[in-house]
Coordinates of C-alpha atoms in Angstrom, one line a residue:
M1 CA -44.9 32.5 50.1
T2 CA -43.0 32.4 46.8
T3 CA -43.5 28.6 46.5
S4 CA -47.3 29.0 47.1
T5 CA -47.5 31.7 44.5
D6 CA -45.6 29.5 41.9
S7 CA -47.9 26.6 42.7
L8 CA -51.0 28.7 42.1
S9 CA -49.4 30.0 38.9
T10 CA -48.7 26.5 37.7
A11 CA -52.2 25.3 38.5
S12 CA -53.6 28.3 36.7
E13 CA -51.6 27.5 33.6
R14 CA -52.7 23.9 33.6
T15 CA -56.4 25.1 33.9
Q16 CA -55.9 27.4 31.0
R17 CA -54.4 24.6 28.8
T18 CA -57.3 22.3 29.8
E19 CA -59.8 25.0 28.8
Q20 CA -58.0 25.5 25.5
T21 CA -58.0 21.8 24.8
L22 CA -61.8 21.6 25.5
R23 CA -62.4 24.5 23.1
N24 CA -60.2 23.0 20.4
P25 CA -60.1 19.2 20.4
D26 CA -57.6 19.2 17.5
E27 CA -55.0 20.7 19.8
K28 CA -55.1 17.5 21.9
M29 CA -54.4 15.4 18.9
V30 CA -51.5 17.6 17.8
Q31 CA -50.0 17.4 21.4
S32 CA -50.3 13.6 21.3
E33 CA -48.5 13.5 18.0
N34 CA -45.7 15.7 19.3
E35 CA -45.3 13.5 22.4
K36 CA -44.9 10.5 20.1
L37 CA -42.3 12.3 18.1
N38 CA -40.4 13.1 21.2
D39 CA -40.5 9.6 22.5
D40 CA -37.4 8.4 20.7
E41 CA -35.5 11.3 22.1
E42 CA -36.3 10.2 25.7
I43 CA -35.1 6.6 25.0
D44 CA -31.3 6.0 24.9
Y45 CA -30.3 4.1 21.7
P46 CA -26.8 2.6 21.3
D47 CA -26.9 3.4 17.5
G48 CA -23.8 1.1 17.1
G49 CA -21.5 -1.2 18.9
F50 CA -20.9 -4.9 18.7
K51 CA -24.3 -6.0 20.2
A52 CA -26.3 -3.6 18.0
W53 CA -24.6 -4.7 14.8
S54 CA -24.8 -8.4 15.7
V55 CA -28.6 -7.9 15.9
V56 CA -28.4 -6.4 12.4
F57 CA -26.5 -9.4 11.3
G58 CA -29.0 -11.8 12.8
S59 CA -31.8 -9.8 11.1
W60 CA -29.9 -10.0 7.8
C61 CA -29.7 -13.8 8.2
A62 CA -33.4 -14.1 8.8
M63 CA -34.1 -11.9 5.8
L64 CA -31.8 -13.9 3.5
G65 CA -34.0 -16.9 4.1
C66 CA -37.6 -15.8 4.4
F67 CA -37.4 -12.7 2.1
G68 CA -35.0 -14.5 -0.3
I69 CA -37.7 -17.1 -0.9
W70 CA -40.4 -14.4 -1.2
N71 CA -38.2 -12.6 -3.8
S72 CA -37.9 -15.9 -5.7
V73 CA -41.5 -16.8 -6.2
G74 CA -41.4 -15.8 -9.9
V75 CA -39.0 -18.6 -10.6
F76 CA -41.1 -21.2 -8.7
Q77 CA -44.3 -20.0 -10.5
A78 CA -42.7 -20.2 -13.9
Y79 CA -41.3 -23.7 -13.2
L80 CA -44.5 -25.1 -11.8
S81 CA -46.6 -23.7 -14.7
E82 CA -44.3 -25.5 -17.1
N83 CA -44.1 -28.8 -15.2
Q84 CA -46.2 -30.1 -12.3
L85 CA -49.0 -27.6 -12.7
S86 CA -48.9 -27.1 -16.5
H87 CA -52.6 -28.0 -16.7
Y88 CA -53.5 -25.0 -14.5
A89 CA -53.9 -21.4 -15.6
E90 CA -51.3 -18.8 -14.5
G91 CA -53.9 -17.0 -12.4
D92 CA -54.7 -20.2 -10.5
I93 CA -51.0 -21.0 -9.8
S94 CA -50.5 -17.5 -8.6
W95 CA -52.8 -18.1 -5.6
I96 CA -50.2 -20.4 -4.2
F97 CA -47.8 -17.5 -3.8
S98 CA -50.4 -14.9 -3.0
V99 CA -51.6 -17.0 0.0
F100 CA -48.0 -17.3 1.0
S101 CA -47.5 -13.6 0.9
F102 CA -50.8 -12.9 2.6
L103 CA -50.0 -15.1 5.6
F104 CA -46.4 -13.7 5.6
F105 CA -47.8 -10.3 6.4
F106 CA -51.3 -10.9 7.9
C107 CA -50.0 -13.0 10.8
G108 CA -48.2 -9.9 12.0
V109 CA -51.6 -8.9 13.5
Q110 CA -50.8 -11.4 16.4
I111 CA -47.0 -11.8 16.0
G112 CA -46.3 -8.1 16.5
P113 CA -48.1 -7.8 19.8
I114 CA -46.7 -11.2 21.0
F115 CA -43.2 -9.8 20.3
D116 CA -44.1 -6.7 22.5
A117 CA -45.4 -9.0 25.3
Y118 CA -43.1 -12.0 25.2
G119 CA -39.9 -11.2 23.2
L120 CA -38.0 -13.0 20.5
N121 CA -37.5 -16.6 21.3
A122 CA -41.2 -17.5 21.4
L123 CA -41.4 -16.5 17.8
V124 CA -38.1 -16.9 16.1
I125 CA -37.3 -20.5 17.1
P126 CA -40.7 -22.1 16.0
G127 CA -40.6 -19.8 12.9
S128 CA -37.1 -21.2 11.9
I129 CA -38.2 -24.8 12.3
G130 CA -41.5 -24.3 10.4
F131 CA -39.8 -22.3 7.6
V132 CA -37.1 -25.0 6.9
L133 CA -39.8 -27.7 7.1
S134 CA -42.0 -25.9 4.6
I135 CA -39.3 -25.9 2.0
M136 CA -38.6 -29.6 2.5
L137 CA -42.2 -30.5 2.2
F138 CA -42.5 -28.1 -0.9
S139 CA -39.8 -30.1 -2.6
L140 CA -41.9 -33.3 -2.2
G141 CA -45.1 -31.9 -3.7
N142 CA -46.7 -32.9 -6.9
E143 CA -50.3 -31.8 -6.5
Y144 CA -51.8 -28.3 -6.2
Y145 CA -53.1 -28.8 -2.7
Q146 CA -49.7 -30.1 -1.5
F147 CA -47.9 -26.9 -2.7
L148 CA -50.7 -24.8 -1.1
L149 CA -50.4 -26.5 2.3
S150 CA -46.6 -26.8 2.5
F151 CA -45.4 -23.6 0.9
S152 CA -48.4 -21.2 1.2
V153 CA -49.8 -22.0 4.7
L154 CA -46.8 -23.5 6.7
G155 CA -44.2 -21.3 4.8
G156 CA -46.2 -18.1 5.1
I157 CA -46.9 -18.4 8.8
S158 CA -43.4 -19.5 9.6
C159 CA -41.8 -16.6 7.6
S160 CA -44.0 -14.1 9.5
L161 CA -42.7 -15.6 12.8
L162 CA -39.1 -14.8 11.6
F163 CA -39.6 -11.6 9.7
T164 CA -41.7 -9.4 12.1
P165 CA -39.4 -9.9 15.2
S166 CA -36.2 -9.5 13.2
I167 CA -37.3 -6.0 12.0
A168 CA -38.7 -5.0 15.3
A169 CA -35.4 -6.0 17.1
V170 CA -33.3 -3.8 14.9
N171 CA -35.5 -0.8 15.7
Q172 CA -34.8 -1.2 19.4
W173 CA -31.1 -0.7 18.9
F174 CA -31.0 2.2 16.5
N175 CA -32.6 5.6 16.2
V176 CA -30.4 8.2 14.3
R177 CA -29.0 5.4 12.1
R178 CA -32.2 3.4 12.0
G179 CA -32.6 3.8 8.2
L180 CA -29.1 2.6 7.5
A181 CA -29.3 -0.4 10.0
T182 CA -32.7 -1.5 8.6
G183 CA -31.5 -1.1 5.1
I184 CA -28.4 -3.3 5.7
A185 CA -30.6 -5.9 7.4
T186 CA -33.1 -6.0 4.5
T187 CA -30.3 -6.5 1.9
G188 CA -30.3 -10.1 3.1
G189 CA -33.5 -10.6 1.2
G190 CA -31.9 -9.2 -1.9
F191 CA -28.9 -11.6 -1.6
G192 CA -31.3 -14.5 -1.1
G193 CA -33.3 -13.4 -4.1
V194 CA -30.1 -13.5 -6.2
I195 CA -28.8 -16.8 -4.8
F196 CA -31.9 -18.9 -4.7
P197 CA -33.1 -18.5 -8.4
I198 CA -29.5 -19.2 -9.6
V199 CA -29.1 -22.2 -7.3
V200 CA -32.5 -23.7 -8.3
R201 CA -32.0 -23.1 -12.0
D202 CA -28.5 -24.5 -12.1
L203 CA -29.3 -27.6 -9.9
I204 CA -32.6 -28.7 -11.6
P205 CA -30.8 -30.3 -14.6
K206 CA -28.3 -32.0 -12.3
V207 CA -30.3 -33.2 -9.3
G208 CA -33.9 -32.3 -10.1
F209 CA -36.4 -29.8 -8.7
G210 CA -36.9 -31.6 -5.4
W211 CA -33.2 -31.8 -4.4
A212 CA -32.6 -28.3 -5.7
L213 CA -35.2 -27.0 -3.2
R214 CA -33.8 -29.2 -0.4
I215 CA -30.4 -27.6 -0.9
V216 CA -32.1 -24.2 -0.6
G217 CA -33.7 -25.6 2.6
F218 CA -30.3 -26.5 4.1
I219 CA -29.0 -23.0 3.3
C220 CA -32.0 -21.6 5.1
L221 CA -31.4 -23.9 8.1
V222 CA -27.9 -22.3 8.5
T223 CA -29.1 -18.7 8.2
S224 CA -32.1 -19.3 10.5
T225 CA -29.8 -20.8 13.1
L226 CA -27.6 -17.8 13.0
A227 CA -30.6 -15.5 13.3
V228 CA -31.7 -17.3 16.5
L229 CA -28.2 -16.9 18.0
C230 CA -27.7 -13.3 17.1
L231 CA -31.1 -11.6 17.5
R232 CA -31.8 -10.0 20.9
T233 CA -34.0 -7.2 22.4
R234 CA -33.3 -4.3 24.7
F235 CA -36.6 -3.4 26.2
P236 CA -38.4 -5.5 28.8
P237 CA -41.6 -7.3 27.7
N238 CA -44.7 -5.0 27.6
K239 CA -47.5 -7.5 28.5
T240 CA -50.0 -4.6 28.7
S241 CA -49.7 -4.2 24.9
G242 CA -52.2 -7.0 24.2
A243 CA -52.2 -9.4 21.3
T244 CA -54.9 -7.6 19.2
I245 CA -55.0 -5.4 16.2
D246 CA -54.8 -1.7 17.1
L247 CA -57.5 -0.1 15.0
S248 CA -57.3 3.1 17.2
S249 CA -53.9 3.7 15.4
F250 CA -55.9 4.8 12.3
K251 CA -57.0 7.9 14.3
D252 CA -53.5 9.1 13.7
R253 CA -53.6 10.6 10.3
R254 CA -49.9 9.9 9.7
F255 CA -50.3 6.3 10.5
A256 CA -53.5 5.9 8.4
A257 CA -51.8 7.4 5.3
T258 CA -48.7 5.3 5.8
A259 CA -50.7 2.1 6.2
C260 CA -52.6 2.9 3.0
A261 CA -49.3 3.5 1.2
T262 CA -47.9 0.2 2.5
F263 CA -51.0 -1.5 1.2
M264 CA -50.4 -0.1 -2.3
I265 CA -46.8 -1.1 -2.2
E266 CA -47.7 -4.7 -1.5
W267 CA -50.4 -4.6 -4.1
A268 CA -47.8 -3.6 -6.7
L269 CA -44.4 -5.0 -5.6
Q270 CA -45.0 -8.7 -6.3
I271 CA -46.4 -8.2 -9.8
P272 CA -43.0 -7.8 -11.5
Q273 CA -41.4 -10.4 -9.1
T274 CA -44.1 -13.0 -9.9
Y275 CA -44.7 -12.4 -13.6
F276 CA -41.5 -11.0 -15.1
T277 CA -40.0 -14.5 -15.7
S278 CA -43.2 -15.5 -17.5
F279 CA -43.1 -12.2 -19.4
A280 CA -39.6 -12.9 -20.6
L281 CA -40.6 -16.4 -21.8
Y282 CA -43.6 -14.8 -23.5
K283 CA -41.2 -12.5 -25.3
N284 CA -39.1 -15.5 -26.4
V285 CA -36.1 -14.8 -24.2
D286 CA -33.8 -17.8 -23.7
T287 CA -35.2 -20.0 -20.9
T288 CA -32.0 -19.9 -18.8
F289 CA -31.7 -16.1 -19.1
A290 CA -35.4 -15.7 -18.4
Y291 CA -35.0 -17.4 -15.0
Q292 CA -32.1 -15.2 -14.2
M293 CA -34.1 -12.0 -14.7
I294 CA -35.4 -12.2 -11.1
A295 CA -31.8 -12.6 -9.9
I296 CA -30.9 -9.3 -11.7
L297 CA -33.9 -7.5 -10.1
N298 CA -32.9 -8.8 -6.6
G299 CA -29.3 -8.0 -7.2
A300 CA -30.2 -4.3 -7.9
S301 CA -32.5 -4.3 -4.9
V302 CA -29.5 -5.0 -2.6
L303 CA -28.2 -1.5 -3.4
G304 CA -31.7 -0.2 -3.4
R305 CA -32.3 -1.4 0.2
W306 CA -29.0 -0.1 1.6
L307 CA -28.4 3.2 -0.1
P308 CA -31.9 4.8 0.4
G309 CA -31.6 3.8 4.0
Y310 CA -28.3 5.7 4.3
I311 CA -29.7 8.7 2.5
A312 CA -33.0 8.6 4.5
D313 CA -31.2 9.2 7.7
R314 CA -30.0 12.5 6.3
V315 CA -32.8 13.9 4.1
G316 CA -35.8 12.2 5.7
R317 CA -37.3 8.7 5.6
F318 CA -40.6 9.8 4.1
N319 CA -38.9 12.1 1.6
T320 CA -36.7 9.2 0.4
M321 CA -39.7 6.9 0.1
I322 CA -41.6 9.4 -2.0
A323 CA -38.7 9.7 -4.4
T324 CA -38.2 6.0 -4.8
I325 CA -41.9 5.2 -5.2
F326 CA -42.1 7.9 -7.9
M327 CA -39.2 6.1 -9.7
C328 CA -41.0 2.7 -9.5
A329 CA -44.1 4.2 -11.2
V330 CA -42.0 5.9 -13.9
F331 CA -39.9 2.8 -14.7
S332 CA -42.9 0.5 -14.8
L333 CA -44.9 2.7 -17.1
S334 CA -42.0 3.5 -19.4
L335 CA -39.3 0.8 -19.6
W336 CA -41.6 -2.3 -18.9
M337 CA -44.4 -0.9 -21.0
A338 CA -42.0 -0.2 -23.8
S339 CA -40.5 -3.7 -23.7
S340 CA -44.0 -5.2 -23.9
A341 CA -45.2 -2.9 -26.7
V342 CA -42.2 -3.5 -29.1
D343 CA -42.4 -6.4 -31.5
G344 CA -39.9 -9.2 -30.9
T345 CA -37.4 -9.6 -28.1
N346 CA -35.7 -6.6 -26.6
T347 CA -33.6 -7.9 -23.8
G348 CA -31.9 -4.5 -23.3
L349 CA -35.1 -2.9 -22.2
M350 CA -35.9 -5.8 -20.0
I351 CA -32.5 -5.7 -18.2
A352 CA -32.8 -1.9 -17.9
Y353 CA -36.2 -2.3 -16.2
M354 CA -35.0 -5.1 -13.9
V355 CA -32.0 -3.0 -12.7
C356 CA -33.9 0.3 -12.4
F357 CA -37.0 -1.1 -10.8
G358 CA -35.0 -3.4 -8.6
F359 CA -33.1 -0.5 -7.2
A360 CA -36.1 1.8 -6.7
S361 CA -38.4 -0.9 -5.2
G362 CA -35.8 -1.9 -2.5
S363 CA -36.9 1.0 -0.3
G364 CA -40.4 -0.5 -0.2
I365 CA -39.0 -3.3 2.0
S366 CA -36.3 -1.4 3.9
L367 CA -37.9 2.0 4.7
T368 CA -41.5 1.0 5.4
P369 CA -40.7 -0.3 8.9
V370 CA -38.5 2.7 9.5
C371 CA -41.3 5.1 8.5
L372 CA -43.6 3.3 10.9
A373 CA -41.1 3.5 13.7
Q374 CA -40.7 7.2 13.2
I375 CA -44.4 7.8 13.9
S376 CA -44.8 5.2 16.7
D377 CA -44.0 4.7 20.4
M378 CA -41.3 2.0 20.2
R379 CA -42.9 0.2 23.1
E380 CA -46.0 -0.2 21.0
Y381 CA -44.1 -0.7 17.7
G382 CA -44.9 -4.4 17.4
K383 CA -48.6 -3.8 17.6
R384 CA -48.5 -1.0 15.1
Y385 CA -46.3 -3.0 12.7
G386 CA -48.6 -5.9 12.9
T387 CA -51.7 -3.7 12.3
T388 CA -50.1 -2.2 9.2
F389 CA -49.0 -5.4 7.6
S390 CA -52.2 -7.3 8.5
F391 CA -53.9 -4.6 6.5
A392 CA -51.3 -4.6 3.7
S393 CA -51.5 -8.4 3.5
L394 CA -54.9 -8.0 1.7
G395 CA -52.8 -6.4 -1.0
T396 CA -50.4 -9.3 -1.2
L397 CA -53.4 -11.7 -1.3
T398 CA -55.2 -10.0 -4.2
G399 CA -52.6 -8.1 -6.2
V400 CA -51.1 -11.0 -8.1
P401 CA -54.4 -12.8 -8.8
I402 CA -55.9 -9.5 -10.1
A403 CA -52.9 -9.1 -12.3
G404 CA -53.4 -12.7 -13.5
A405 CA -57.0 -12.0 -14.3
I406 CA -56.0 -8.9 -16.3
L407 CA -53.5 -11.0 -18.2
K408 CA -56.2 -13.6 -18.9
A409 CA -58.7 -10.9 -20.0
Q410 CA -56.1 -9.6 -22.5
N411 CA -55.4 -13.0 -23.9
G412 CA -51.9 -13.2 -22.6
R413 CA -50.8 -9.6 -23.4
Y414 CA -49.1 -7.8 -20.6
E415 CA -49.9 -4.1 -21.2
G416 CA -52.9 -4.1 -18.8
L417 CA -51.0 -5.9 -16.1
I418 CA -48.1 -3.4 -16.4
G419 CA -50.6 -0.4 -16.3
F420 CA -52.2 -1.8 -13.1
C421 CA -48.7 -2.1 -11.5
G422 CA -47.8 1.5 -12.4
A423 CA -51.2 2.8 -11.2
C424 CA -50.7 1.2 -7.8
Y425 CA -47.4 3.0 -7.4
I426 CA -49.0 6.3 -8.4
V427 CA -51.7 5.9 -5.7
C428 CA -49.1 4.9 -3.2
L429 CA -47.1 8.1 -4.0
M430 CA -50.2 10.2 -3.2
F431 CA -50.6 8.5 0.3
L432 CA -47.0 9.0 1.1
I433 CA -47.2 12.7 0.2
L434 CA -50.2 13.0 2.6
A435 CA -48.3 11.1 5.4
R436 CA -45.3 13.4 5.0
G437 CA -47.5 16.5 5.0
F438 CA -49.4 15.4 8.1
G439 CA -46.2 14.6 10.0
G440 CA -43.7 17.1 8.8
G441 CA -45.6 19.9 7.1
W442 CA -46.0 20.8 3.5
K443 CA -42.7 22.8 3.0
L444 CA -40.5 21.1 0.4
G445 CA -37.3 21.6 2.3
T446 CA -38.5 19.9 5.5
V447 CA -36.4 16.8 6.5
Y448 CA -39.0 14.2 7.4

């Protein structure tokens, strides 16, 4: 009798909840969001141990190659504009690197869901082969179309095959320490961004541009091989995920705001990386030192990728992103704008900007995947990640050429370009505040 009464009571409660949901559709969305928030608590994560940290090392190796090259495009652009492509405008040359960045992220629309459905090896092995091959072919180029096909198309697609799975794999092994683990993995890109510009610049006078790139290619061959050996997944393939873009994710307000913020980050981030070497040459900085500016930025970003990840696990991932993006806007509109406005060469201001911006911008790489993971079901993470970065890839495709067009319109002066960069970060900050509010509420003290 008691059991029958309990069953009737339970059925009555379910009926009441259903009626409430029908009366208030928003409640269903809130309930769905809460279920996603609790998903990570239901899955057991190692959050450490040899296997987990070996995956981080494998991801670090993948990042050193693909993101190290991505962080070094300013050096390549400056060299090509002075040598093989000297008869092209800066804005035209920038398309080579914009297409590379676009494919780097846009291909995630298919690569993320393929990772969910088929795992690592189907992506990482061909990605490693194509990535190394693209650098070797890039070293042989002399014409615009050759650089576009080898570096932009083959290199961009191959880097996406490496980058997307290496980030997604780390998220399967960590939850509480996810920010720290992802931050450590992404420091590989910072190290690569320090090593490759110095290697290329030092070797060009000795062995030429071609062999300097081939040596970089051999370094990437070693790191990519280590990535293949160390990366592994924990969850079984989810073949019901489907290899399509998930537009329904934008119904989640947190996801929509985070995706828009990611777009603005990608719109802004590559502007200093691509143009600062040219800016330093424009301000009559010594050629050798001008090429080392990007290495300074990337060196500072190593700390900027690790430390915010460590802090984010304690004070909140979105809170940390908001703070660092605010710093990016302030440093761009103060230090970089001031170094452009003053007459003559002021290397002190330039170095200060490279160090400060390098540190602050590091979280744009390391914490974006962590923020996405926080608001996603991990078994659908690859699809959501691919959806976000396919959208953000439009920013990487257009941001640098738009900056180049602004530069051309101002007859080579950089104030407009710098203002555009700073404005992008301000808009990004607004979207992050919205995402944080939608997910964690509007109280300042909330850890989210």
